[in-house]
Coordinates of C-alpha atoms in Angstrom, one line a residue:
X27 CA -22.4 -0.3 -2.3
X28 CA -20.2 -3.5 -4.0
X29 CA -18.3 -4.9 -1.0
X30 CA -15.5 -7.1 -3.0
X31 CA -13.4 -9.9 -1.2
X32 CA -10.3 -7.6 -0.6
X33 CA -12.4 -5.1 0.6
X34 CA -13.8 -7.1 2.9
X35 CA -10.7 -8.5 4.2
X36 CA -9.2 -4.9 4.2
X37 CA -11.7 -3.7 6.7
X38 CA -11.7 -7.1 8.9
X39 CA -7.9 -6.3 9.0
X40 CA -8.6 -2.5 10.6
X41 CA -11.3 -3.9 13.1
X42 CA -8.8 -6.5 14.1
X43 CA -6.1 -4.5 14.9
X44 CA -8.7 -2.0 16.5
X45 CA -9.9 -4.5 18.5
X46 CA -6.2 -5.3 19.2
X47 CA -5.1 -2.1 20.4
X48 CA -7.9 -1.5 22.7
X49 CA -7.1 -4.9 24.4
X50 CA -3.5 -4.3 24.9
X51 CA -4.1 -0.4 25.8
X52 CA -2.2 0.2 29.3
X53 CA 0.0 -3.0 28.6
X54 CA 3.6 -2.3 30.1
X55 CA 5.2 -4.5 27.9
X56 CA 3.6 -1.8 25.0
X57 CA 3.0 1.0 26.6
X58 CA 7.3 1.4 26.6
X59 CA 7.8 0.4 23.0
X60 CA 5.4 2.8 21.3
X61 CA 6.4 5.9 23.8
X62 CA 9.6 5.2 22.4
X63 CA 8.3 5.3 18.7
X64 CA 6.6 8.4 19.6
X65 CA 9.8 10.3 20.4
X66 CA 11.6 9.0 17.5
X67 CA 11.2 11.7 14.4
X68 CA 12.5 9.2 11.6
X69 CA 9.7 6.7 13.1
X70 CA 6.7 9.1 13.3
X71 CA 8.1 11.3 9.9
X72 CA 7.8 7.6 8.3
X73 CA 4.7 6.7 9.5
X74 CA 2.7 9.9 8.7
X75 CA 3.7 8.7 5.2
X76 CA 2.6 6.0 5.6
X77 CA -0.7 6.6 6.9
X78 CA -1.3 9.0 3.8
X79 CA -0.7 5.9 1.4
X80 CA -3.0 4.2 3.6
X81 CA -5.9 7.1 3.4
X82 CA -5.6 6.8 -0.7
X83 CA -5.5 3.0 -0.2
X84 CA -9.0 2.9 2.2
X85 CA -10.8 5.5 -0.3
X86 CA -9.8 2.8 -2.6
X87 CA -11.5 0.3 -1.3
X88 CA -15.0 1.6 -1.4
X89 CA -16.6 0.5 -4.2
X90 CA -20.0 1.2 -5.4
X91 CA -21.8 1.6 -8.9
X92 CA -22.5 4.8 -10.2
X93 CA -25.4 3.7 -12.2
X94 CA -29.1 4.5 -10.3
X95 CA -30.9 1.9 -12.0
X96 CA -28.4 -1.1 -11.6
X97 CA -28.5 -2.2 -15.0
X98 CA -24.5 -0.7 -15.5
X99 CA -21.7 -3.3 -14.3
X100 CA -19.4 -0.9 -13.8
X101 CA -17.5 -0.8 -10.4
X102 CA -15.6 2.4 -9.1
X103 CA -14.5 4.0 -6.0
X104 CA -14.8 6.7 -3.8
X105 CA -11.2 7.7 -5.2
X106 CA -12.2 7.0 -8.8
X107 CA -15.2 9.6 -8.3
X108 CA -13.3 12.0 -7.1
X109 CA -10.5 11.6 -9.8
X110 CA -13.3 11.7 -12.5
X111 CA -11.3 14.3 -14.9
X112 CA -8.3 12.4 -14.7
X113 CA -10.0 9.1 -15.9
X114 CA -12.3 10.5 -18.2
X115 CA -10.1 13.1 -19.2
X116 CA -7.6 10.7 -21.7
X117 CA -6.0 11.0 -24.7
X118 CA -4.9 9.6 -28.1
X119 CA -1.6 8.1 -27.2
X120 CA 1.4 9.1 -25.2
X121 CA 2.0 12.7 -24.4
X122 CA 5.0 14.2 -21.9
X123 CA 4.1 15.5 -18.4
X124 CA 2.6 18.8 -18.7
X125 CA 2.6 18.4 -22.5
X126 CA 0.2 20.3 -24.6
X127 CA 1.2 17.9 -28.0
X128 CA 1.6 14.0 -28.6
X129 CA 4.7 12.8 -28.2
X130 CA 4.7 11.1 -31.9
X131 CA 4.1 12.4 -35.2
X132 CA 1.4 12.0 -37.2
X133 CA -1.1 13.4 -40.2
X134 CA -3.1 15.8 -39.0
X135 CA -6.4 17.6 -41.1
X136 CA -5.8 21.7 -40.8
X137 CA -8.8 24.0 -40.7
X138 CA -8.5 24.9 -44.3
X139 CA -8.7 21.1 -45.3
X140 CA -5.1 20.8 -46.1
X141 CA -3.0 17.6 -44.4
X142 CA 0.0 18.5 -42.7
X143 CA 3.0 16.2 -41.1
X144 CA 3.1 17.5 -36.9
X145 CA 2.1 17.1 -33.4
X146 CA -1.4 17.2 -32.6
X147 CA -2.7 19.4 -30.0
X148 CA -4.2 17.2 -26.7
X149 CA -8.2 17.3 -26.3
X150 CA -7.1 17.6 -22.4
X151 CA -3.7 18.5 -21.6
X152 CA -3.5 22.2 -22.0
X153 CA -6.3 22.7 -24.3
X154 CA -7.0 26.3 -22.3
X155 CA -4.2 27.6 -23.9
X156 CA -4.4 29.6 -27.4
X157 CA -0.1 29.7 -27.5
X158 CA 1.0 26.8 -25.7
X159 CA 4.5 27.8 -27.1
X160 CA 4.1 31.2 -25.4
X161 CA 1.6 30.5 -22.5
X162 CA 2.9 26.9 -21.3
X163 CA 6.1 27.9 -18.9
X164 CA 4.0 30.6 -17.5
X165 CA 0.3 28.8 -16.8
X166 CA 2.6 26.0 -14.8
X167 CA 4.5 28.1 -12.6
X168 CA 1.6 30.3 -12.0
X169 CA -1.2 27.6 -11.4
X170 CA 1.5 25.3 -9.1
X171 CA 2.2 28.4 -7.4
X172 CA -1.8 28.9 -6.8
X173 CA -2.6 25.4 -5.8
X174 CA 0.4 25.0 -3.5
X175 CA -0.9 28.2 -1.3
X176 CA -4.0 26.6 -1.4
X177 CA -2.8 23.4 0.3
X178 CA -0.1 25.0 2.6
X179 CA -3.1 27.6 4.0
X180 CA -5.3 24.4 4.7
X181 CA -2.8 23.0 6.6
X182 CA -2.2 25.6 8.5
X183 CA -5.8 26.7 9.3
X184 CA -5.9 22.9 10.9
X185 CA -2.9 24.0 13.2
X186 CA -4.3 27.0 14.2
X187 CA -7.5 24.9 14.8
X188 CA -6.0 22.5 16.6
X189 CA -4.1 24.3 18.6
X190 CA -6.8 26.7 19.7
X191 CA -8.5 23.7 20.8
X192 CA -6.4 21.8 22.9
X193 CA -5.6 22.9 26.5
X194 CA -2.4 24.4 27.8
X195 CA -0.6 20.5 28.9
X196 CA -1.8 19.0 25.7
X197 CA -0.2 21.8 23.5
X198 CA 3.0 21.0 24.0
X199 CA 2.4 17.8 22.3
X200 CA 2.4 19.9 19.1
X201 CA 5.1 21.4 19.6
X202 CA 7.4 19.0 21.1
X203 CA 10.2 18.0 18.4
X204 CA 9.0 15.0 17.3
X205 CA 5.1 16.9 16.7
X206 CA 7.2 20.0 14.6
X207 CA 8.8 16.9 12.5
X208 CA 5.4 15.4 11.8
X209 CA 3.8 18.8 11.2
X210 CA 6.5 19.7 8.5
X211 CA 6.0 16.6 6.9
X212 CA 2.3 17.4 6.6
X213 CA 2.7 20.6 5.4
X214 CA 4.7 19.0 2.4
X215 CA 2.5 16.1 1.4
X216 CA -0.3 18.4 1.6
X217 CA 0.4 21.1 -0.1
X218 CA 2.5 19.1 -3.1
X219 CA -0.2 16.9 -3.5
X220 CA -2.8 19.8 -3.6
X221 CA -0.6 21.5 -6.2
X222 CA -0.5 18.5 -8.1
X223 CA -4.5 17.9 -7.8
X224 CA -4.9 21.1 -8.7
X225 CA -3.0 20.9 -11.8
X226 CA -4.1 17.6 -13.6
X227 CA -7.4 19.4 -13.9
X228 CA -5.4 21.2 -16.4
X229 CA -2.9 19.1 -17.5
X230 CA -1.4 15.9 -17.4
X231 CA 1.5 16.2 -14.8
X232 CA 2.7 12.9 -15.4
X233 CA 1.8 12.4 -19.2
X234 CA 0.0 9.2 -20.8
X235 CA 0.3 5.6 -21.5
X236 CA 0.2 4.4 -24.8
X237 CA -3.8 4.3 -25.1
X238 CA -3.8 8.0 -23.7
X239 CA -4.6 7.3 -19.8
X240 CA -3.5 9.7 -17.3
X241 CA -0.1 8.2 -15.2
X242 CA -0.8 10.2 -12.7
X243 CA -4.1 8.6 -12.0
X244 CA -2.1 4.7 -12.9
X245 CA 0.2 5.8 -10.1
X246 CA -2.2 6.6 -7.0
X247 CA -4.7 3.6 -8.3
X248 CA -1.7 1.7 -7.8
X249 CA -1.1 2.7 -4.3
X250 CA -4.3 0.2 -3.4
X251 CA -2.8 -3.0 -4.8
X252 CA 0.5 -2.8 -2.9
X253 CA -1.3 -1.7 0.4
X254 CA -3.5 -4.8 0.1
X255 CA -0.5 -7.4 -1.2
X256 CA 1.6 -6.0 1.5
X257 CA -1.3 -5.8 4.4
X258 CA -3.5 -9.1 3.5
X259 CA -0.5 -11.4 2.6
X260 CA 0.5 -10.8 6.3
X261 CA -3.3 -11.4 7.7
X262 CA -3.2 -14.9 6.0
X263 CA 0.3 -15.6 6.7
X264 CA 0.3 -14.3 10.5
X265 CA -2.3 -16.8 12.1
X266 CA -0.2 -19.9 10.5
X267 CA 3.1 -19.0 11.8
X268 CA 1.7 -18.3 15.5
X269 CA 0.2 -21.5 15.6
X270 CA 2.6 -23.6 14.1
X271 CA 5.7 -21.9 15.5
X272 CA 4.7 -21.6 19.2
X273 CA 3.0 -25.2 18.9
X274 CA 6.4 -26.6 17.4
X275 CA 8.9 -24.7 20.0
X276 CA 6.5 -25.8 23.2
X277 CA 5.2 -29.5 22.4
X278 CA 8.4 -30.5 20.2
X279 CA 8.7 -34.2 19.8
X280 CA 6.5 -35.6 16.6
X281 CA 4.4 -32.4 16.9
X282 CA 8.0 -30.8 16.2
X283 CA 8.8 -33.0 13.7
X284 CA 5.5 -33.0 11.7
X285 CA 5.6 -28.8 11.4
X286 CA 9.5 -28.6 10.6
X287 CA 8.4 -31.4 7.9
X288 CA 5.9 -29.3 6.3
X289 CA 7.6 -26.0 6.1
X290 CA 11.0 -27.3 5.0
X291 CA 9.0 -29.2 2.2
X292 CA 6.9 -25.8 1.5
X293 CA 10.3 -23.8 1.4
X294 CA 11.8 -26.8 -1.3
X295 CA 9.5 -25.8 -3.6
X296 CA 10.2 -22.3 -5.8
X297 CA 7.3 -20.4 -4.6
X298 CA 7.6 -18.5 -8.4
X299 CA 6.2 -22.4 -9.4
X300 CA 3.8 -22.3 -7.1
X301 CA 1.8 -18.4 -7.6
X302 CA 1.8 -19.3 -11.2
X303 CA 0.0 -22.8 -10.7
X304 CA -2.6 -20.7 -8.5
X305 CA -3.0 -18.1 -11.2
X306 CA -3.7 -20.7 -13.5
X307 CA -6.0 -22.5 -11.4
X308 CA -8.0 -19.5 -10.6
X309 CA -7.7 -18.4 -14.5
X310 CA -9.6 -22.0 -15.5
X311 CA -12.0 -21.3 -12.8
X312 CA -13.3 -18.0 -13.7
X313 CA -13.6 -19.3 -17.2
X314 CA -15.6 -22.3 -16.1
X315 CA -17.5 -19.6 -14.3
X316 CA -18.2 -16.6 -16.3
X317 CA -21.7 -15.9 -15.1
X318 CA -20.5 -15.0 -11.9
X319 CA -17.6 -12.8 -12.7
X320 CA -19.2 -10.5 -15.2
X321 CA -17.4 -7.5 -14.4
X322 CA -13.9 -6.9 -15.0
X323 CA -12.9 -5.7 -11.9
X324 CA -14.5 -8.6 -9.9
X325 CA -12.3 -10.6 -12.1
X326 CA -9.1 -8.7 -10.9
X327 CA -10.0 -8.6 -7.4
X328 CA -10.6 -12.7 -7.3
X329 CA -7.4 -12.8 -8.8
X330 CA -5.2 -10.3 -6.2
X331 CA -7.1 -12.2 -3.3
X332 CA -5.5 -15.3 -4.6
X333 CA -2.5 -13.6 -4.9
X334 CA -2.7 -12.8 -1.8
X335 CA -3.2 -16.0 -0.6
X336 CA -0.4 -17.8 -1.9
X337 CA 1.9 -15.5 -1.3
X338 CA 1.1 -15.8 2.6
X339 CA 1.0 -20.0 1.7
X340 CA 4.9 -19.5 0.9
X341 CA 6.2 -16.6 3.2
X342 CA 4.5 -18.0 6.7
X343 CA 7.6 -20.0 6.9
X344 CA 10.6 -17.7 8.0
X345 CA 8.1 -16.2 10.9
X346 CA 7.6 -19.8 11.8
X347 CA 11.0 -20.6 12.3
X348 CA 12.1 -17.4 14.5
X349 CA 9.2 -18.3 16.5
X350 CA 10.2 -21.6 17.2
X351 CA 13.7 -20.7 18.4
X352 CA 12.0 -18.5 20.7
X353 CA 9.4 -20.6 22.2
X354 CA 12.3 -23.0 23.0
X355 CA 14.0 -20.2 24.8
X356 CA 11.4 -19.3 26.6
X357 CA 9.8 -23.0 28.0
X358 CA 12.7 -23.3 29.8
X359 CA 12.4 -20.1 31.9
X360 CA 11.8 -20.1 35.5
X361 CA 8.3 -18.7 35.3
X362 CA 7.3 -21.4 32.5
X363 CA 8.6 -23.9 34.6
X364 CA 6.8 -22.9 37.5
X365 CA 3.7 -22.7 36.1
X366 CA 3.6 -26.2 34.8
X367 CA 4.9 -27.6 38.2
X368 CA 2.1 -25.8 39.7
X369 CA -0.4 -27.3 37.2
X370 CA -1.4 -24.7 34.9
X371 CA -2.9 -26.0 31.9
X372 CA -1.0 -25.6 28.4
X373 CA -3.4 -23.5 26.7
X374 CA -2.8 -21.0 29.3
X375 CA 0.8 -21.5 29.9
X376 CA 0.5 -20.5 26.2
X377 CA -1.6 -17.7 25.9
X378 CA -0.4 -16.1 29.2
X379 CA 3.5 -16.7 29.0
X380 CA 4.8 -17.6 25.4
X381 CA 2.5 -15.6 23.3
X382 CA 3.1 -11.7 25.2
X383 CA 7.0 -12.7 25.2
X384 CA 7.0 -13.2 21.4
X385 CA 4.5 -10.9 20.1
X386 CA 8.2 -8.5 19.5
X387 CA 9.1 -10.9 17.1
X388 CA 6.0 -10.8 15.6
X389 CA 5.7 -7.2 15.3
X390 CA 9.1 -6.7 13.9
X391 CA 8.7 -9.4 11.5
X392 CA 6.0 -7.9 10.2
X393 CA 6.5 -4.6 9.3
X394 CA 10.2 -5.8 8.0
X395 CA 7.9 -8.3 5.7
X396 CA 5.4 -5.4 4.4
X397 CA 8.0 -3.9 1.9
X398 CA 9.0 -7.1 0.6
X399 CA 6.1 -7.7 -0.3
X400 CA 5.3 -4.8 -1.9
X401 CA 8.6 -5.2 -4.2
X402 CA 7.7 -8.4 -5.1
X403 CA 4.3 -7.7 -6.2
X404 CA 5.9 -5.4 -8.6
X405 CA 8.5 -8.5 -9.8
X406 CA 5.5 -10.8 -9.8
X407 CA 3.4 -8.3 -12.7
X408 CA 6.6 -8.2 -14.3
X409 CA 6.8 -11.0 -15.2
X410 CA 3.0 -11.7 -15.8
X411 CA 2.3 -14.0 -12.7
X412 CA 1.3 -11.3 -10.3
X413 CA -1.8 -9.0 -10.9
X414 CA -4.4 -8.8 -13.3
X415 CA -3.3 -7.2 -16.5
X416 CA -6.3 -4.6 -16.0
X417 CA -5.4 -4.1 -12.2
X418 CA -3.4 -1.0 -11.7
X419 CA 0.0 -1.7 -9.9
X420 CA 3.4 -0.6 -9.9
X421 CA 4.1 -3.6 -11.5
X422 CA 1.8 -3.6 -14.3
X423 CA 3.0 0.2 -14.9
X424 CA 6.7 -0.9 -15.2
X425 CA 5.9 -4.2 -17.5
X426 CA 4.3 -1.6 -19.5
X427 CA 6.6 0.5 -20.0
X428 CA 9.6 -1.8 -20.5
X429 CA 8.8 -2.1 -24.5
X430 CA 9.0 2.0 -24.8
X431 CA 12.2 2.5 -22.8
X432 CA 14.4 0.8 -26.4
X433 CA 12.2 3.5 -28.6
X434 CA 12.9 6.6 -30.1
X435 CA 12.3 9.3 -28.3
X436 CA 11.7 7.5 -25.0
X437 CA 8.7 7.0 -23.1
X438 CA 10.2 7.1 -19.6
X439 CA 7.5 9.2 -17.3
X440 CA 5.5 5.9 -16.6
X441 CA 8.5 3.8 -15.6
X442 CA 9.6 7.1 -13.4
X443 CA 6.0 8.1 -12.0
X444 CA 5.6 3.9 -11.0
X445 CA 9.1 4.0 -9.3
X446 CA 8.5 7.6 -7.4
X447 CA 5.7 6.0 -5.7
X448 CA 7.1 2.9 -4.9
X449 CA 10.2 4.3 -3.1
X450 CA 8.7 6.7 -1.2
X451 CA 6.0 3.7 0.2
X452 CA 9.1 1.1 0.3
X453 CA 11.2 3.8 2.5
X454 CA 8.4 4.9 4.9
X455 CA 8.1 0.8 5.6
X456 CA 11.4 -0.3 5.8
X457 CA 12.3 3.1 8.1
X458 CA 9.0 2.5 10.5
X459 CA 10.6 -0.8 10.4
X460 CA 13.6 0.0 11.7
X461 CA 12.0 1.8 14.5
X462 CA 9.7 -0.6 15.4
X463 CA 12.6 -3.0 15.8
X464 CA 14.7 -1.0 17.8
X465 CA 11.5 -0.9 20.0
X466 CA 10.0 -3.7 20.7
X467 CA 13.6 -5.7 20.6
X468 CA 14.1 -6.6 24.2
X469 CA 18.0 -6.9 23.0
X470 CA 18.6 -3.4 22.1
X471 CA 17.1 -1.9 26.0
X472 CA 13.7 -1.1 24.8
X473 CA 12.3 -2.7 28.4
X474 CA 15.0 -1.3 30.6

C-alpha cells in the first residue's frame, strides 16, 4: 500500500464527517433539514450521482505498487487495476470512438511487401473483426445490447434482494416516490456504464489522444482530481472561515478589525497571481529535492495538494464574511444575551449558541462552493497553472485538445468526453445544492 498526501487527506475528510454525523445524529435542528432532503426527488436523484462519482473517486485513491519485489516505482490504483485493458490497451495516435482505423493517413507496409497510402487498422480497437466495414454497425449494437442486460439484471437482482430482505414497514421506503426516483436513476448509471465497461474491452468508445491513450479511461481518471480539488479545497478553507468569522462577528473591536484587515488584503490580491507563485514555489522545490520525489505521480500529487491549498488560502474569504454578518445577528439575541448576564464563559457561549445557529450557512456554502471549484480546476489546467501536466483532469483533457479543434478533420471526442463528465458532476452539485439550501435555510420554513 502507497498512502499519498491527498489520499490521506481524502480519508481524514470521510472520518470527519463520519465522526460528524454520528455526533449530530437525533439533532432537531438536522434531523428536519435532511427529512426534507429525503423527500425531495431532484435532491436525492442528484445526490445518487453524486455518490457514484464519489465511489470512482475513493477507488481512486488507493494506491499501491503492483510490483512484488519493490524495486518498480510505479504507483497505480485499485481503479487503474481494474481498468488494465484500457490503459494497456493504446494505440498509435488518434482514432474515433468505436473506430476500427486511425483517424490520419499514413504509409502503411501490405502483406505482399508493397506500400500503400490508407488508414491503418487499430492493434485494439476492433481488432476481432475480419470486415470491420461489414461487421462494425452490427458487433456495437449487439455487444451494447449484451452488456446493457447485463447491468440492468444486476440491478435488479439487488432490488429483489433487498426487498426480500427488509420487513413489511421498511419496504415502503423503497417504494415511496422519492425511493422509485433514486432506483430509476440506478438502474441507468448502472446499466450505461456496464454497457460501456463492457465495450472498451472491445473497443475504444471514446477514441484516443494524440499518443493513442484511451479517453474513456482520461475521463473517469479525471473524476478523482475534481473530487479532491472540489472536497480538500473546502477541508482547508472551512476551519479558517469558522474561526475567523465567528471570532470577528462576536469579539469585534481590534479583533474585528485585524480579521476584516487580512481578508480584504487577501481578496486585493488576484488569486490567478497567487496559485501560480505556489506552483512555482513548489516546482523549485521538488527540483531542489529530486531524491524524494522519484516517481511521477508523487510529483503530481505534491503538486494538487498545493493546489489545493492555495486555492482554500484565497476562497476562505466570502464564507468569512457571511459568517460575520451572522454572528453579529445572533450576539444580540435574547438567549446570547442571557447567557452572558448569567456568566457563561465565551468559549461556550460560542460553541453552544453561535456555532449550531450558523452551521446552515456553513452547509450551504459549501456545497454551493464544490462546483466552483471543480470549474475552476478545469480553467486553472487550461491555462497551465492548475494540475500537473501528467495528472488526468478535465482540464488537462480540454488544454489538450484545444490545438486539434482548428485541424482538419477534427479531433473533438476528447474535448466532448471531458465536458460530458464535467456537466453531469457540475449539475448533480449545484442541484444537491439547491436542495440543501432550501433546507437548512431558516428563511425559506425549513424549521417551521
Amino acid at each position: 500500500m502507497i498512502i499519498l498526501w491527498t489520499d490521506a487527506l481524502i480519508f481524514l475528510l470521510i472520518a470527519v464527517i463520519l465522526i460528524l454525523g454520528f455526533y449530530l445524529r437525533g439533532k432537531e435542528y438536522i434531523k428536519r433539514p435532511l427529512q426534507q432532503i429525503a423527500r425531495s426527488k431532484v435532491g436525492m436523484v442528484s445526490l445518487t450521482v453524486l455518490i457514484f462519482f464519489v465511489l470512482i473517486g475513493l477507488l481512486d485513491s488507493i494506491h499501491f505498487k503492483p510490483s512484488e519485489d519493490g524495486r518498480s516505482n510505479e504507483i497505480i490504483s485499485v481503479l487503474d487495476y481494474w481498468a488494465t485493458p484500457l490503459r494497456e490497451h493504446g494505440e498509435k495516435t488518434y482514432s474515433a470512438p468505436f473506430a476500427s482505423y486511425l483517424y490520419s493517413k499514413e504509409m502503411m507496409m501490405l502483406a505482399d511487401g508493397t506500400e500503400q497510402w490508407g488508414y491503418p487498422r487499430l492493434q485494439f480497437g476492433g481488432a476481432h473483426l475480419a470486415d470491420p466495414e461489414a461487421e462494425q454497425v452490427p458487433d456495437i449494437l449487439k455487444k451494447a445490447l449484451y452488456g446493457w442486460i447485463q447491468g440492468a439484471s444486476l440491478v435488479v437482482f439487488f432490488m429483489i434482494l433487498l426487498g426480500s430482505l427488509l420487513r413489511e414497514p421498511h419496504k415502503r421506503l423503497i417504494v415511496s416516490p422519492t425511493a422509485k426516483a433514486v432506483w430509476a436513476v440506478v438502474f441507468l448509471i448502472v446499466s450505461i456504464n456496464y454497457m460501456l465497461v463492457y465495450l472498451s474491452t472491445y473497443y475504444h468508445v471514446f477514441g484516443t489522444d494524440k499518443v493513442g491513450e484511451d479517453v474513456f479511461y482520461q475521463a473517469i481518471k479525471s473524476i478523482r482530481t475534481g473530487l479532491v480539488i472540489g472536497t480538500l479545497t473546502t477541508l482547508v478553507m472551512l476551519p479558517m472561515a469558522l474561526l475567523f468569522g465567528i471570532l470577528a462577528g462576536f469579539f469585534r473591536g481590534w479583533v474585528d478589525d485585524v480579521i476584516q484587515y487580512v481578508y480584504t488584503t487577501l481578496n486585493s490580491i488576484p488569486s490567478v497571481l497567487l496559485i501560480a507563485a505556489s506552483i512555482l514555489m513548489v516546482q523549485v522545490y521538488m527540483a531542489a529535492h529530486e531524491e524524494a520525489f522519484t516517481s511521477v505521480i508523487v510529483r503530481a500529487d505534491m503538486r494538487l495538494l498545493f493546489l489545493c491549498l492555495i486555492l482554500g488560502v484565497t476562497s476562505w474569504t466570502g464564507l468569512c464574511r457571511l459568517l460575520r454578518a451572522e454572528t453579529l445577528k445572533l450576539r444580540e439575541m435574547e438567549y446570547v444575551q442571557a447567557a452572558q448576564a448569567l456568566g457563561v464563559r465565551r468559549r461556550v457561549i460560542l460553541l453552544r449558541h453561535i456555532l449550531p445557529n450558523v452551521m446552515h450557512i456553513v452547509l450551504i456554502s459549501v456545497v454551493l462552493d464544490f462546483s466552483s471549484l471543480v470549474l475552476a480546476e478545469a480553467v486553472l489546467s487550461y491555462i497551465n497553472i492548475g494540475v500537473d501536466p501528467t495528472t488526468y483532469s478535465w482540464g488537462n483533457m480540454i488544454n489538450g485538445a484545444r490545438l486539434e479543434m482548428a485541424r482538419e478533420p477534427v479531433v473533438w471526442w476528447s474535448l466532448a468526453a471531458s465536458f460530458v463528465f464535467m456537466f453531469a458532476l457540475v449539475l448533480a452539485a449545484n442541484l444537491f445544492a439547491d436542495t440543501v439550501r432550501d433546507a437548512f435555510d431558516p428563511r425559506r420554513g425549513a424549521y417551521e
